[in-house]
Amino acid sequence: MKLLSLTIRGFRSFREEVSVSFEPGTYFLLGVNRDDPAFDSNGSGKTSFIAAIAFVLRGRIHTGIAKDKLINNDSDECFVEAVFSNGLIVRRKKKRGQAEGLSYFHEGRWFDGDLAPTQEGLDKILGMSDTLFFQGIWI
């Protein structure tokens, strides 16, 4: 299962919507801080990009930061969508002060509803535990 595209909006340093499509090859995340060039690439979104993958699939990031803190300061909600080569589409959103929403498309239909059972269904498709996800290296 390969990541084909990632869409991020209102998540950490990504205020505006950003969509990235991946073609076969090698990728490097390089950043330029356009808000304050004195900080070079610090704050340009490299870590937030990787954290968005964790958030959409697991509902948290490696640091354990509160979910409302994942929302960009100038946004009311964050949204991340990941599209995979096996047809799986995963969407997660979080509005400030409200519960998060998770939905995914798999084998021709959308799944959503209560968070815990929806996450369990996604976990079965992903085939890895929360611990394995955060302690492993994925390429």
A tleap script that builds the chain and sets N, CA, C and O, in Angstrom:
source leaprc.protein.ff14SB
mol = sequence {
  NMET LYS LEU LEU SER LEU THR ILE ARG GLY
  PHE ARG SER PHE ARG GLU GLU VAL SER VAL
  SER PHE GLU PRO GLY THR TYR PHE LEU LEU
  GLY VAL ASN ARG ASP ASP PRO ALA PHE ASP
  SER ASN GLY SER GLY LYS THR SER PHE ILE
  ALA ALA ILE ALA PHE VAL LEU ARG GLY ARG
  ILE HIE THR GLY ILE ALA LYS ASP LYS LEU
  ILE ASN ASN ASP SER ASP GLU CYS PHE VAL
  GLU ALA VAL PHE SER ASN GLY LEU ILE VAL
  ARG ARG LYS LYS LYS ARG GLY GLN ALA GLU
  GLY LEU SER TYR PHE HIE GLU GLY ARG TRP
  PHE ASP GLY ASP LEU ALA PRO THR GLN GLU
  GLY LEU ASP LYS ILE LEU GLY MET SER ASP
  THR LEU PHE PHE GLN GLY ILE TRP CILE
}
set mol.1.N position { 0.847 -1.163 0.000 }
set mol.1.CA position { 0.000 0.000 0.000 }
set mol.1.C position { 0.898 1.233 0.000 }
set mol.1.O position { 1.684 1.443 0.923 }
set mol.2.N position { 0.771 2.032 -1.031 }
set mol.2.CA position { 1.593 3.236 -1.165 }
set mol.2.C position { 0.721 4.478 -1.055 }
set mol.2.O position { -0.420 4.506 -1.515 }
set mol.3.N position { 1.291 5.499 -0.436 }
set mol.3.CA position { 0.613 6.788 -0.331 }
set mol.3.C position { 0.683 7.475 -1.696 }
set mol.3.O position { 1.770 7.716 -2.221 }
set mol.4.N position { -0.489 7.789 -2.270 }
set mol.4.CA position { -0.546 8.452 -3.569 }
set mol.4.C position { -0.689 9.961 -3.445 }
set mol.4.O position { -0.112 10.713 -4.230 }
set mol.5.N position { -1.468 10.403 -2.445 }
set mol.5.CA position { -1.626 11.845 -2.261 }
set mol.5.C position { -1.986 12.155 -0.813 }
set mol.5.O position { -2.532 11.323 -0.088 }
set mol.6.N position { -1.662 13.378 -0.423 }
set mol.6.CA position { -1.954 13.863 0.919 }
set mol.6.C position { -2.468 15.293 0.793 }
set mol.6.O position { -1.844 16.128 0.139 }
set mol.7.N position { -3.608 15.570 1.420 }
set mol.7.CA position { -4.186 16.911 1.449 }
set mol.7.C position { -4.261 17.354 2.897 }
set mol.7.O position { -4.748 16.618 3.755 }
set mol.8.N position { -3.777 18.562 3.169 }
set mol.8.CA position { -3.706 19.094 4.527 }
set mol.8.C position { -4.304 20.497 4.519 }
set mol.8.O position { -4.022 21.296 3.626 }
set mol.9.N position { -5.138 20.792 5.530 }
set mol.9.CA position { -5.704 22.142 5.652 }
set mol.9.C position { -5.917 22.452 7.138 }
set mol.9.O position { -6.527 21.663 7.859 }
set mol.10.N position { -5.418 23.588 7.583 }
set mol.10.CA position { -5.625 24.024 8.957 }
set mol.10.C position { -4.898 23.186 9.992 }
set mol.10.O position { -5.245 23.226 11.172 }
set mol.11.N position { -3.906 22.438 9.576 }
set mol.11.CA position { -3.169 21.529 10.456 }
set mol.11.C position { -1.789 22.105 10.748 }
set mol.11.O position { -0.976 22.281 9.841 }
set mol.12.N position { -1.534 22.394 11.998 }
set mol.12.CA position { -0.270 22.951 12.463 }
set mol.12.C position { 0.147 24.146 11.599 }
set mol.12.O position { -0.552 25.159 11.588 }
set mol.13.N position { 1.251 24.053 10.886 }
set mol.13.CA position { 1.729 25.208 10.108 }
set mol.13.C position { 1.026 25.358 8.761 }
set mol.13.O position { 1.288 26.325 8.045 }
set mol.14.N position { 0.144 24.431 8.398 }
set mol.14.CA position { -0.554 24.483 7.111 }
set mol.14.C position { -1.924 25.141 7.275 }
set mol.14.O position { -2.925 24.454 7.478 }
set mol.15.N position { -1.966 26.454 7.189 }
set mol.15.CA position { -3.234 27.181 7.303 }
set mol.15.C position { -4.079 26.946 6.051 }
set mol.15.O position { -5.235 26.534 6.146 }
set mol.16.N position { -3.506 27.205 4.894 }
set mol.16.CA position { -4.209 27.014 3.618 }
set mol.16.C position { -4.105 25.552 3.191 }
set mol.16.O position { -3.234 24.817 3.656 }
set mol.17.N position { -5.005 25.147 2.302 }
set mol.17.CA position { -4.989 23.759 1.835 }
set mol.17.C position { -3.779 23.508 0.933 }
set mol.17.O position { -3.472 24.288 0.031 }
set mol.18.N position { -3.118 22.410 1.206 }
set mol.18.CA position { -1.970 21.968 0.412 }
set mol.18.C position { -2.219 20.518 0.021 }
set mol.18.O position { -2.526 19.686 0.876 }
set mol.19.N position { -2.090 20.214 -1.257 }
set mol.19.CA position { -2.227 18.839 -1.738 }
set mol.19.C position { -0.946 18.436 -2.438 }
set mol.19.O position { -0.405 19.179 -3.257 }
set mol.20.N position { -0.472 17.254 -2.106 }
set mol.20.CA position { 0.751 16.735 -2.705 }
set mol.20.C position { 0.448 15.354 -3.280 }
set mol.20.O position { -0.111 14.498 -2.595 }
set mol.21.N position { 0.819 15.143 -4.540 }
set mol.21.CA position { 0.684 13.832 -5.174 }
set mol.21.C position { 2.064 13.212 -5.288 }
set mol.21.O position { 3.046 13.905 -5.555 }
set mol.22.N position { 2.134 11.915 -5.087 }
set mol.22.CA position { 3.411 11.214 -5.108 }
set mol.22.C position { 3.473 10.285 -6.305 }
set mol.22.O position { 2.598 9.443 -6.505 }
set mol.23.N position { 4.502 10.449 -7.082 }
set mol.23.CA position { 4.821 9.544 -8.181 }
set mol.23.C position { 5.927 8.623 -7.678 }
set mol.23.O position { 6.581 8.945 -6.686 }
set mol.24.N position { 6.152 7.487 -8.335 }
set mol.24.CA position { 7.259 6.624 -7.892 }
set mol.24.C position { 8.575 7.392 -7.883 }
set mol.24.O position { 8.850 8.184 -8.784 }
set mol.25.N position { 9.378 7.152 -6.865 }
set mol.25.CA position { 10.666 7.824 -6.761 }
set mol.25.C position { 11.038 8.088 -5.321 }
set mol.25.O position { 10.412 7.573 -4.394 }
set mol.26.N position { 12.047 8.882 -5.149 }
set mol.26.CA position { 12.553 9.227 -3.827 }
set mol.26.C position { 12.164 10.670 -3.524 }
set mol.26.O position { 12.236 11.541 -4.391 }
set mol.27.N position { 11.755 10.909 -2.291 }
set mol.27.CA position { 11.330 12.243 -1.893 }
set mol.27.C position { 12.142 12.736 -0.707 }
set mol.27.O position { 12.465 11.976 0.206 }
set mol.28.N position { 12.460 14.008 -0.740 }
set mol.28.CA position { 13.111 14.683 0.375 }
set mol.28.C position { 12.234 15.865 0.752 }
set mol.28.O position { 11.732 16.584 -0.112 }
set mol.29.N position { 12.058 16.055 2.045 }
set mol.29.CA position { 11.300 17.216 2.508 }
set mol.29.C position { 12.275 18.344 2.786 }
set mol.29.O position { 13.112 18.254 3.684 }
set mol.30.N position { 12.159 19.389 2.017 }
set mol.30.CA position { 12.976 20.570 2.202 }
set mol.30.C position { 12.039 21.722 2.527 }
set mol.30.O position { 10.927 21.787 2.002 }
set mol.31.N position { 12.475 22.621 3.381 }
set mol.31.CA position { 11.586 23.701 3.767 }
set mol.31.C position { 12.238 25.059 3.702 }
set mol.31.O position { 13.452 25.199 3.853 }
set mol.32.N position { 11.407 26.057 3.475 }
set mol.32.CA position { 11.825 27.451 3.514 }
set mol.32.C position { 10.792 28.180 4.358 }
set mol.32.O position { 9.599 28.137 4.058 }
set mol.33.N position { 11.241 28.844 5.406 }
set mol.33.CA position { 10.335 29.591 6.266 }
set mol.33.C position { 10.048 30.936 5.603 }
set mol.33.O position { 10.889 31.835 5.627 }
set mol.34.N position { 8.884 31.072 5.023 }
set mol.34.CA position { 8.510 32.301 4.312 }
set mol.34.C position { 8.018 33.385 5.269 }
set mol.34.O position { 7.971 34.559 4.903 }
set mol.35.N position { 7.647 32.994 6.501 }
set mol.35.CA position { 7.176 33.979 7.482 }
set mol.35.C position { 8.337 34.746 8.100 }
set mol.35.O position { 8.231 35.948 8.340 }
set mol.36.N position { 9.437 34.061 8.356 }
set mol.36.CA position { 10.595 34.696 8.978 }
set mol.36.C position { 11.864 34.034 8.443 }
set mol.36.O position { 12.344 33.065 9.033 }
set mol.37.N position { 12.420 34.539 7.332 }
set mol.37.CA position { 13.596 33.938 6.699 }
set mol.37.C position { 14.796 33.796 7.644 }
set mol.37.O position { 15.703 33.013 7.362 }
set mol.38.N position { 14.818 34.529 8.743 }
set mol.38.CA position { 15.920 34.409 9.698 }
set mol.38.C position { 15.982 33.008 10.303 }
set mol.38.O position { 17.029 32.583 10.792 }
set mol.39.N position { 14.848 32.288 10.267 }
set mol.39.CA position { 14.809 30.944 10.840 }
set mol.39.C position { 15.050 29.866 9.792 }
set mol.39.O position { 14.847 28.683 10.065 }
set mol.40.N position { 15.477 30.258 8.605 }
set mol.40.CA position { 15.819 29.321 7.539 }
set mol.40.C position { 14.654 28.368 7.294 }
set mol.40.O position { 13.595 28.805 6.842 }
set mol.41.N position { 14.822 27.081 7.580 }
set mol.41.CA position { 13.752 26.122 7.308 }
set mol.41.C position { 12.956 25.764 8.562 }
set mol.41.O position { 11.996 25.000 8.468 }
set mol.42.N position { 13.324 26.291 9.733 }
set mol.42.CA position { 12.546 26.009 10.941 }
set mol.42.C position { 11.157 26.604 10.811 }
set mol.42.O position { 11.001 27.765 10.430 }
set mol.43.N position { 10.147 25.804 11.130 }
set mol.43.CA position { 8.770 26.290 11.052 }
set mol.43.C position { 8.178 26.264 9.663 }
set mol.43.O position { 7.130 26.869 9.435 }
set mol.44.N position { 8.817 25.581 8.722 }
set mol.44.CA position { 8.322 25.582 7.343 }
set mol.44.C position { 7.346 24.444 7.056 }
set mol.44.O position { 6.753 24.411 5.977 }
set mol.45.N position { 7.162 23.507 7.995 }
set mol.45.CA position { 6.154 22.472 7.818 }
set mol.45.C position { 6.660 21.063 7.571 }
set mol.45.O position { 5.859 20.167 7.305 }
set mol.46.N position { 7.962 20.841 7.650 }
set mol.46.CA position { 8.488 19.494 7.391 }
set mol.46.C position { 7.944 18.484 8.401 }
set mol.46.O position { 7.430 17.435 8.012 }
set mol.47.N position { 8.054 18.788 9.671 }
set mol.47.CA position { 7.558 17.887 10.710 }
set mol.47.C position { 6.042 17.813 10.674 }
set mol.47.O position { 5.468 16.745 10.887 }
set mol.48.N position { 5.389 18.933 10.408 }
set mol.48.CA position { 3.922 18.935 10.320 }
set mol.48.C position { 3.436 18.042 9.187 }
set mol.48.O position { 2.391 17.403 9.314 }
set mol.49.N position { 4.162 17.986 8.100 }
set mol.49.CA position { 3.797 17.135 6.970 }
set mol.49.C position { 3.772 15.672 7.403 }
set mol.49.O position { 2.812 14.952 7.130 }
set mol.50.N position { 4.838 15.237 8.082 }
set mol.50.CA position { 4.909 13.853 8.563 }
set mol.50.C position { 3.853 13.623 9.649 }
set mol.50.O position { 3.219 12.568 9.686 }
set mol.51.N position { 3.663 14.608 10.532 }
set mol.51.CA position { 2.663 14.487 11.591 }
set mol.51.C position { 1.254 14.347 11.006 }
set mol.51.O position { 0.410 13.670 11.593 }
set mol.52.N position { 0.992 14.974 9.863 }
set mol.52.CA position { -0.321 14.871 9.230 }
set mol.52.C position { -0.625 13.429 8.825 }
set mol.52.O position { -1.775 12.997 8.900 }
set mol.53.N position { 0.382 12.692 8.403 }
set mol.53.CA position { 0.188 11.280 8.050 }
set mol.53.C position { -0.191 10.495 9.301 }
set mol.53.O position { -1.113 9.679 9.270 }
set mol.54.N position { 0.515 10.741 10.397 }
set mol.54.CA position { 0.188 10.070 11.660 }
set mol.54.C position { -1.216 10.449 12.115 }
set mol.54.O position { -1.979 9.583 12.545 }
set mol.55.N position { -1.566 11.722 12.028 }
set mol.55.CA position { -2.877 12.185 12.477 }
set mol.55.C position { -4.002 11.533 11.684 }
set mol.55.O position { -4.979 11.065 12.269 }
set mol.56.N position { -3.876 11.498 10.364 }
set mol.56.CA position { -4.969 10.955 9.558 }
set mol.56.C position { -5.146 9.455 9.800 }
set mol.56.O position { -6.270 8.953 9.775 }
set mol.57.N position { -4.056 8.746 10.030 }
set mol.57.CA position { -4.151 7.297 10.209 }
set mol.57.C position { -4.393 6.868 11.655 }
set mol.57.O position { -5.091 5.883 11.900 }
set mol.58.N position { -3.824 7.597 12.611 }
set mol.58.CA position { -3.883 7.167 14.011 }
set mol.58.C position { -4.672 8.110 14.916 }
set mol.58.O position { -5.053 7.716 16.019 }
set mol.59.N position { -4.925 9.333 14.485 }
set mol.59.CA position { -5.671 10.281 15.304 }
set mol.59.C position { -4.828 11.008 16.329 }
set mol.59.O position { -5.359 11.700 17.199 }
set mol.60.N position { -3.544 10.861 16.235 }
set mol.60.CA position { -2.621 11.557 17.135 }
set mol.60.C position { -1.268 11.661 16.444 }
set mol.60.O position { -1.043 11.064 15.391 }
set mol.61.N position { -0.371 12.432 17.059 }
set mol.61.CA position { 0.999 12.490 16.554 }
set mol.61.C position { 1.923 11.982 17.644 }
set mol.61.O position { 1.495 11.775 18.779 }
set mol.62.N position { 3.179 11.784 17.309 }
set mol.62.CA position { 4.133 11.129 18.210 }
set mol.62.C position { 4.367 11.880 19.514 }
set mol.62.O position { 4.763 11.261 20.501 }
set mol.63.N position { 4.144 13.163 19.555 }
set mol.63.CA position { 4.434 13.936 20.767 }
set mol.63.C position { 3.316 13.884 21.788 }
set mol.63.O position { 3.518 14.283 22.935 }
set mol.64.N position { 2.138 13.404 21.405 }
set mol.64.CA position { 1.022 13.342 22.327 }
set mol.64.C position { 0.383 14.695 22.612 }
set mol.64.O position { -0.342 14.839 23.596 }
set mol.65.N position { 0.638 15.676 21.777 }
set mol.65.CA position { 0.087 17.024 21.939 }
set mol.65.C position { -1.453 16.964 21.903 }
set mol.65.O position { -2.025 16.131 21.199 }
set mol.66.N position { -2.108 17.836 22.653 }
set mol.66.CA position { -3.569 17.902 22.656 }
set mol.66.C position { -4.081 18.162 21.239 }
set mol.66.O position { -3.492 18.945 20.494 }
set mol.67.N position { -5.178 17.504 20.876 }
set mol.67.CA position { -5.666 17.584 19.496 }
set mol.67.C position { -6.049 18.992 19.072 }
set mol.67.O position { -5.845 19.358 17.915 }
set mol.68.N position { -6.602 19.796 19.983 }
set mol.68.CA position { -6.930 21.177 19.607 }
set mol.68.C position { -5.678 21.978 19.271 }
set mol.68.O position { -5.757 22.951 18.521 }
set mol.69.N position { -4.526 21.589 19.811 }
set mol.69.CA position { -3.263 22.282 19.518 }
set mol.69.C position { -2.746 21.940 18.121 }
set mol.69.O position { -1.844 22.608 17.616 }
set mol.70.N position { -3.306 20.910 17.498 }
set mol.70.CA position { -2.919 20.558 16.131 }
set mol.70.C position { -3.545 21.500 15.114 }
set mol.70.O position { -3.088 21.584 13.974 }
set mol.71.N position { -4.589 22.205 15.526 }
set mol.71.CA position { -5.295 23.119 14.623 }
set mol.71.C position { -4.497 24.411 14.506 }
set mol.71.O position { -4.087 24.990 15.513 }
set mol.72.N position { -4.283 24.855 13.285 }
set mol.72.CA position { -3.562 26.095 13.030 }
set mol.72.C position { -4.222 27.237 13.800 }
set mol.72.O position { -5.447 27.301 13.894 }
set mol.73.N position { -3.407 28.136 14.351 }
set mol.73.CA position { -3.915 29.242 15.166 }
set mol.73.C position { -4.919 30.124 14.433 }
set mol.73.O position { -5.776 30.738 15.069 }
set mol.74.N position { -4.830 30.197 13.112 }
set mol.74.CA position { -5.731 31.035 12.322 }
set mol.74.C position { -6.883 30.244 11.702 }
set mol.74.O position { -7.574 30.746 10.815 }
set mol.75.N position { -7.092 29.007 12.168 }
set mol.75.CA position { -8.137 28.148 11.612 }
set mol.75.C position { -9.071 27.669 12.717 }
set mol.75.O position { -8.699 27.626 13.890 }
set mol.76.N position { -10.280 27.314 12.325 }
set mol.76.CA position { -11.251 26.757 13.261 }
set mol.76.C position { -11.230 25.239 13.291 }
set mol.76.O position { -11.710 24.622 14.242 }
set mol.77.N position { -10.665 24.633 12.239 }
set mol.77.CA position { -10.598 23.178 12.173 }
set mol.77.C position { -9.403 22.750 11.333 }
set mol.77.O position { -8.854 23.527 10.552 }
set mol.78.N position { -9.019 21.497 11.514 }
set mol.78.CA position { -7.984 20.923 10.645 }
set mol.78.C position { -8.587 19.727 9.914 }
set mol.78.O position { -9.524 19.084 10.386 }
set mol.79.N position { -8.018 19.459 8.758 }
set mol.79.CA position { -8.487 18.375 7.894 }
set mol.79.C position { -7.280 17.762 7.210 }
set mol.79.O position { -6.405 18.471 6.712 }
set mol.80.N position { -7.240 16.424 7.190 }
set mol.80.CA position { -6.191 15.719 6.463 }
set mol.80.C position { -6.844 14.561 5.716 }
set mol.80.O position { -7.675 13.838 6.266 }
set mol.81.N position { -6.450 14.397 4.451 }
set mol.81.CA position { -6.918 13.273 3.637 }
set mol.81.C position { -5.718 12.572 3.032 }
set mol.81.O position { -4.811 13.214 2.501 }
set mol.82.N position { -5.719 11.242 3.115 }
set mol.82.CA position { -4.667 10.430 2.505 }
set mol.82.C position { -5.321 9.444 1.538 }
set mol.82.O position { -6.317 8.800 1.868 }
set mol.83.N position { -4.740 9.337 0.330 }
set mol.83.CA position { -5.220 8.410 -0.684 }
set mol.83.C position { -4.109 7.404 -0.953 }
set mol.83.O position { -2.954 7.778 -1.157 }
set mol.84.N position { -4.474 6.118 -0.953 }
set mol.84.CA position { -3.487 5.049 -1.095 }
set mol.84.C position { -3.713 4.244 -2.371 }
set mol.84.O position { -4.792 4.279 -2.963 }
set mol.85.N position { -2.671 3.518 -2.783 }
set mol.85.CA position { -2.678 2.775 -4.038 }
set mol.85.C position { -3.699 1.642 -4.062 }
set mol.85.O position { -4.106 1.224 -5.146 }
set mol.86.N position { -4.125 1.134 -2.921 }
set mol.86.CA position { -5.108 0.053 -2.888 }
set mol.86.C position { -6.545 0.569 -2.908 }
set mol.86.O position { -7.481 -0.211 -2.732 }
set mol.87.N position { -6.732 1.877 -3.120 }
set mol.87.CA position { -8.059 2.469 -3.178 }
set mol.87.C position { -8.552 3.016 -1.847 }
set mol.87.O position { -9.619 3.626 -1.789 }
set mol.88.N position { -7.797 2.809 -0.784 }
set mol.88.CA position { -8.174 3.324 0.527 }
set mol.88.C position { -8.034 4.848 0.552 }
set mol.88.O position { -7.005 5.393 0.155 }
set mol.89.N position { -9.077 5.520 1.021 }
set mol.89.CA position { -9.059 6.963 1.248 }
set mol.89.C position { -9.412 7.171 2.714 }
set mol.89.O position { -10.422 6.656 3.192 }
set mol.90.N position { -8.582 7.925 3.427 }
set mol.90.CA position { -8.825 8.181 4.844 }
set mol.90.C position { -8.922 9.684 5.044 }
set mol.90.O position { -8.071 10.439 4.574 }
set mol.91.N position { -9.972 10.116 5.748 }
set mol.91.CA position { -10.171 11.535 6.058 }
set mol.91.C position { -10.373 11.686 7.563 }
set mol.91.O position { -11.145 10.953 8.181 }
set mol.92.N position { -9.664 12.647 8.131 }
set mol.92.CA position { -9.847 12.960 9.548 }
set mol.92.C position { -9.902 14.469 9.681 }
set mol.92.O position { -9.115 15.190 9.068 }
set mol.93.N position { -10.856 14.944 10.501 }
set mol.93.CA position { -10.958 16.376 10.747 }
set mol.93.C position { -11.211 16.593 12.229 }
set mol.93.O position { -11.724 15.724 12.933 }
set mol.94.N position { -10.837 17.774 12.673 }
set mol.94.CA position { -11.002 18.137 14.082 }
set mol.94.C position { -11.373 19.605 14.134 }
set mol.94.O position { -10.618 20.457 13.664 }
set mol.95.N position { -12.534 19.909 14.705 }
set mol.95.CA position { -12.934 21.292 14.957 }
set mol.95.C position { -12.531 21.636 16.380 }
set mol.95.O position { -12.627 20.810 17.288 }
set mol.96.N position { -12.087 22.850 16.554 }
set mol.96.CA position { -11.652 23.307 17.875 }
set mol.96.C position { -12.775 23.108 18.900 }
set mol.96.O position { -13.900 23.561 18.691 }
set mol.97.N position { -12.460 22.427 20.009 }
set mol.97.CA position { -13.417 22.222 21.086 }
set mol.97.C position { -14.436 21.112 20.844 }
set mol.97.O position { -15.331 20.903 21.662 }
set mol.98.N position { -14.305 20.398 19.722 }
set mol.98.CA position { -15.250 19.324 19.406 }
set mol.98.C position { -14.501 18.024 19.170 }
set mol.98.O position { -13.281 18.008 19.005 }
set mol.99.N position { -15.256 16.938 19.156 }
set mol.99.CA position { -14.662 15.625 18.878 }
set mol.99.C position { -14.206 15.572 17.423 }
set mol.99.O position { -14.742 16.277 16.568 }
set mol.100.N position { -13.221 14.737 17.157 }
set mol.100.CA position { -12.738 14.598 15.788 }
set mol.100.C position { -13.664 13.688 14.995 }
set mol.100.O position { -14.434 12.911 15.559 }
set mol.101.N position { -13.572 13.802 13.689 }
set mol.101.CA position { -14.326 12.939 12.796 }
set mol.101.C position { -13.375 12.116 11.950 }
set mol.101.O position { -12.345 12.616 11.497 }
set mol.102.N position { -13.717 10.856 11.738 }
set mol.102.CA position { -12.913 9.951 10.923 }
set mol.102.C position { -13.832 9.233 9.956 }
set mol.102.O position { -14.885 8.727 10.345 }
set mol.103.N position { -13.432 9.189 8.694 }
set mol.103.CA position { -14.135 8.385 7.702 }
set mol.103.C position { -13.103 7.788 6.762 }
set mol.103.O position { -12.027 8.346 6.549 }
set mol.104.N position { -13.460 6.639 6.206 }
set mol.104.CA position { -12.566 6.044 5.209 }
set mol.104.C position { -13.382 5.293 4.167 }
set mol.104.O position { -14.475 4.794 4.432 }
set mol.105.N position { -12.801 5.234 2.966 }
set mol.105.CA position { -13.403 4.545 1.831 }
set mol.105.C position { -12.583 3.301 1.570 }
set mol.105.O position { -11.372 3.374 1.366 }
set mol.106.N position { -13.249 2.157 1.576 }
set mol.106.CA position { -12.531 0.890 1.370 }
set mol.106.C position { -13.484 -0.103 0.709 }
set mol.106.O position { -14.630 -0.254 1.134 }
set mol.107.N position { -13.003 -0.771 -0.325 }
set mol.107.CA position { -13.756 -1.797 -1.044 }
set mol.107.C position { -15.144 -1.303 -1.471 }
set mol.107.O position { -16.148 -1.998 -1.318 }
set mol.108.N position { -15.164 -0.081 -2.011 }
set mol.108.CA position { -16.373 0.427 -2.631 }
set mol.108.C position { -17.374 1.122 -1.732 }
set mol.108.O position { -18.454 1.492 -2.193 }
set mol.109.N position { -17.045 1.311 -0.452 }
set mol.109.CA position { -17.998 2.022 0.396 }
set mol.109.C position { -17.300 2.842 1.470 }
set mol.109.O position { -16.163 2.565 1.852 }
set mol.110.N position { -18.016 3.868 1.950 }
set mol.110.CA position { -17.511 4.743 3.007 }
set mol.110.C position { -17.893 4.187 4.369 }
set mol.110.O position { -18.983 3.646 4.555 }
set mol.111.N position { -16.975 4.330 5.314 }
set mol.111.CA position { -17.191 3.940 6.700 }
set mol.111.C position { -16.973 5.174 7.572 }
set mol.111.O position { -15.976 5.880 7.424 }
set mol.112.N position { -17.901 5.424 8.470 }
set mol.112.CA position { -17.759 6.501 9.447 }
set mol.112.C position { -18.724 6.222 10.589 }
set mol.112.O position { -19.375 5.178 10.615 }
set mol.113.N position { -18.814 7.124 11.505 }
set mol.113.CA position { -19.683 6.924 12.665 }
set mol.113.C position { -18.897 7.161 13.933 }
set mol.113.O position { -18.030 8.033 13.985 }
set mol.114.N position { -19.202 6.381 14.959 }
set mol.114.CA position { -18.478 6.521 16.222 }
set mol.114.C position { -16.988 6.307 15.989 }
set mol.114.O position { -16.581 5.426 15.232 }
set mol.115.N position { -16.190 7.125 16.651 }
set mol.115.CA position { -14.748 7.145 16.396 }
set mol.115.C position { -14.070 5.803 16.682 }
set mol.115.O position { -13.337 5.296 15.834 }
set mol.116.N position { -14.299 5.225 17.851 }
set mol.116.CA position { -13.575 4.010 18.239 }
set mol.116.C position { -13.804 2.846 17.264 }
set mol.116.O position { -12.823 2.254 16.814 }
set mol.117.N position { -15.048 2.489 16.916 }
set mol.117.CA position { -15.214 1.388 15.970 }
set mol.117.C position { -14.705 1.707 14.566 }
set mol.117.O position { -14.230 0.821 13.856 }
set mol.118.N position { -14.806 2.972 14.171 }
set mol.118.CA position { -14.295 3.356 12.853 }
set mol.118.C position { -12.780 3.223 12.839 }
set mol.118.O position { -12.214 2.737 11.859 }
set mol.119.N position { -12.110 3.647 13.911 }
set mol.119.CA position { -10.653 3.494 14.004 }
set mol.119.C position { -10.271 2.019 14.014 }
set mol.119.O position { -9.286 1.638 13.383 }
set mol.120.N position { -11.028 1.184 14.715 }
set mol.120.CA position { -10.741 -0.258 14.744 }
set mol.120.C position { -10.811 -0.858 13.342 }
set mol.120.O position { -9.966 -1.671 12.967 }
set mol.121.N position { -11.819 -0.456 12.571 }
set mol.121.CA position { -11.924 -0.947 11.196 }
set mol.121.C position { -10.744 -0.513 10.353 }
set mol.121.O position { -10.212 -1.298 9.568 }
set mol.122.N position { -10.330 0.743 10.514 }
set mol.122.CA position { -9.166 1.246 9.780 }
set mol.122.C position { -7.901 0.506 10.212 }
set mol.122.O position { -7.063 0.166 9.377 }
set mol.123.N position { -7.764 0.257 11.515 }
set mol.123.CA position { -6.588 -0.460 12.018 }
set mol.123.C position { -6.463 -1.839 11.378 }
set mol.123.O position { -5.356 -2.278 11.066 }
set mol.124.N position { -7.580 -2.520 11.181 }
set mol.124.CA position { -7.546 -3.853 10.552 }
set mol.124.C position { -7.040 -3.765 9.119 }
set mol.124.O position { -6.283 -4.622 8.663 }
set mol.125.N position { -7.468 -2.716 8.410 }
set mol.125.CA position { -7.002 -2.536 7.034 }
set mol.125.C position { -5.511 -2.217 7.010 }
set mol.125.O position { -4.771 -2.751 6.184 }
set mol.126.N position { -5.071 -1.344 7.920 }
set mol.126.CA position { -3.660 -0.956 7.973 }
set mol.126.C position { -2.782 -2.113 8.423 }
set mol.126.O position { -1.626 -2.208 8.010 }
set mol.127.N position { -3.313 -2.988 9.259 }
set mol.127.CA position { -2.574 -4.172 9.695 }
set mol.127.C position { -1.442 -3.874 10.660 }
set mol.127.O position { -0.456 -4.611 10.701 }
set mol.128.N position { -1.566 -2.816 11.431 }
set mol.128.CA position { -0.526 -2.529 12.419 }
set mol.128.C position { -1.126 -1.824 13.618 }
set mol.128.O position { -2.098 -1.077 13.510 }
set mol.129.N position { -0.525 -2.081 14.750 }
set mol.129.CA position { -0.975 -1.458 15.985 }
set mol.129.C position { -0.449 -0.034 16.080 }
set mol.129.O position { 0.433 0.377 15.326 }
set mol.130.N position { -1.013 0.703 17.027 }
set mol.130.CA position { -0.548 2.053 17.310 }
set mol.130.C position { 0.933 2.028 17.686 }
set mol.130.O position { 1.711 2.865 17.229 }
set mol.131.N position { 1.311 1.069 18.516 }
set mol.131.CA position { 2.708 0.953 18.961 }
set mol.131.C position { 3.632 0.705 17.776 }
set mol.131.O position { 4.664 1.364 17.646 }
set mol.132.N position { 3.275 -0.230 16.918 }
set mol.132.CA position { 4.120 -0.529 15.760 }
set mol.132.C position { 4.239 0.682 14.843 }
set mol.132.O position { 5.320 0.970 14.329 }
set mol.133.N position { 3.138 1.386 14.638 }
set mol.133.CA position { 3.158 2.568 13.775 }
set mol.133.C position { 4.156 3.599 14.280 }
set mol.133.O position { 4.954 4.121 13.502 }
set mol.134.N position { 4.119 3.899 15.578 }
set mol.134.CA position { 4.953 4.958 16.108 }
set mol.134.C position { 6.372 4.513 16.445 }
set mol.134.O position { 7.257 5.355 16.598 }
set mol.135.N position { 6.607 3.209 16.564 }
set mol.135.CA position { 7.958 2.746 16.848 }
set mol.135.C position { 8.667 2.217 15.620 }
set mol.135.O position { 9.847 1.873 15.688 }
set mol.136.N position { 7.975 2.145 14.508 }
set mol.136.CA position { 8.576 1.625 13.293 }
set mol.136.C position { 9.057 2.738 12.384 }
set mol.136.O position { 8.826 3.923 12.624 }
set mol.137.N position { 9.719 2.318 11.355 }
set mol.137.CA position { 10.133 3.223 10.273 }
set mol.137.C position { 9.418 2.752 9.033 }
set mol.137.O position { 9.490 1.575 8.682 }
set mol.138.N position { 8.721 3.664 8.359 }
set mol.138.CA position { 8.000 3.288 7.165 }
set mol.138.C position { 8.550 4.052 5.978 }
set mol.138.O position { 8.788 5.258 6.036 }
set mol.139.N position { 8.742 3.317 4.911 }
set mol.139.CA position { 9.318 3.906 3.701 }
set mol.139.C position { 8.365 3.675 2.536 }
set mol.139.O position { 8.650 4.090 1.413 }
savepdb mol mol.pdb
quit
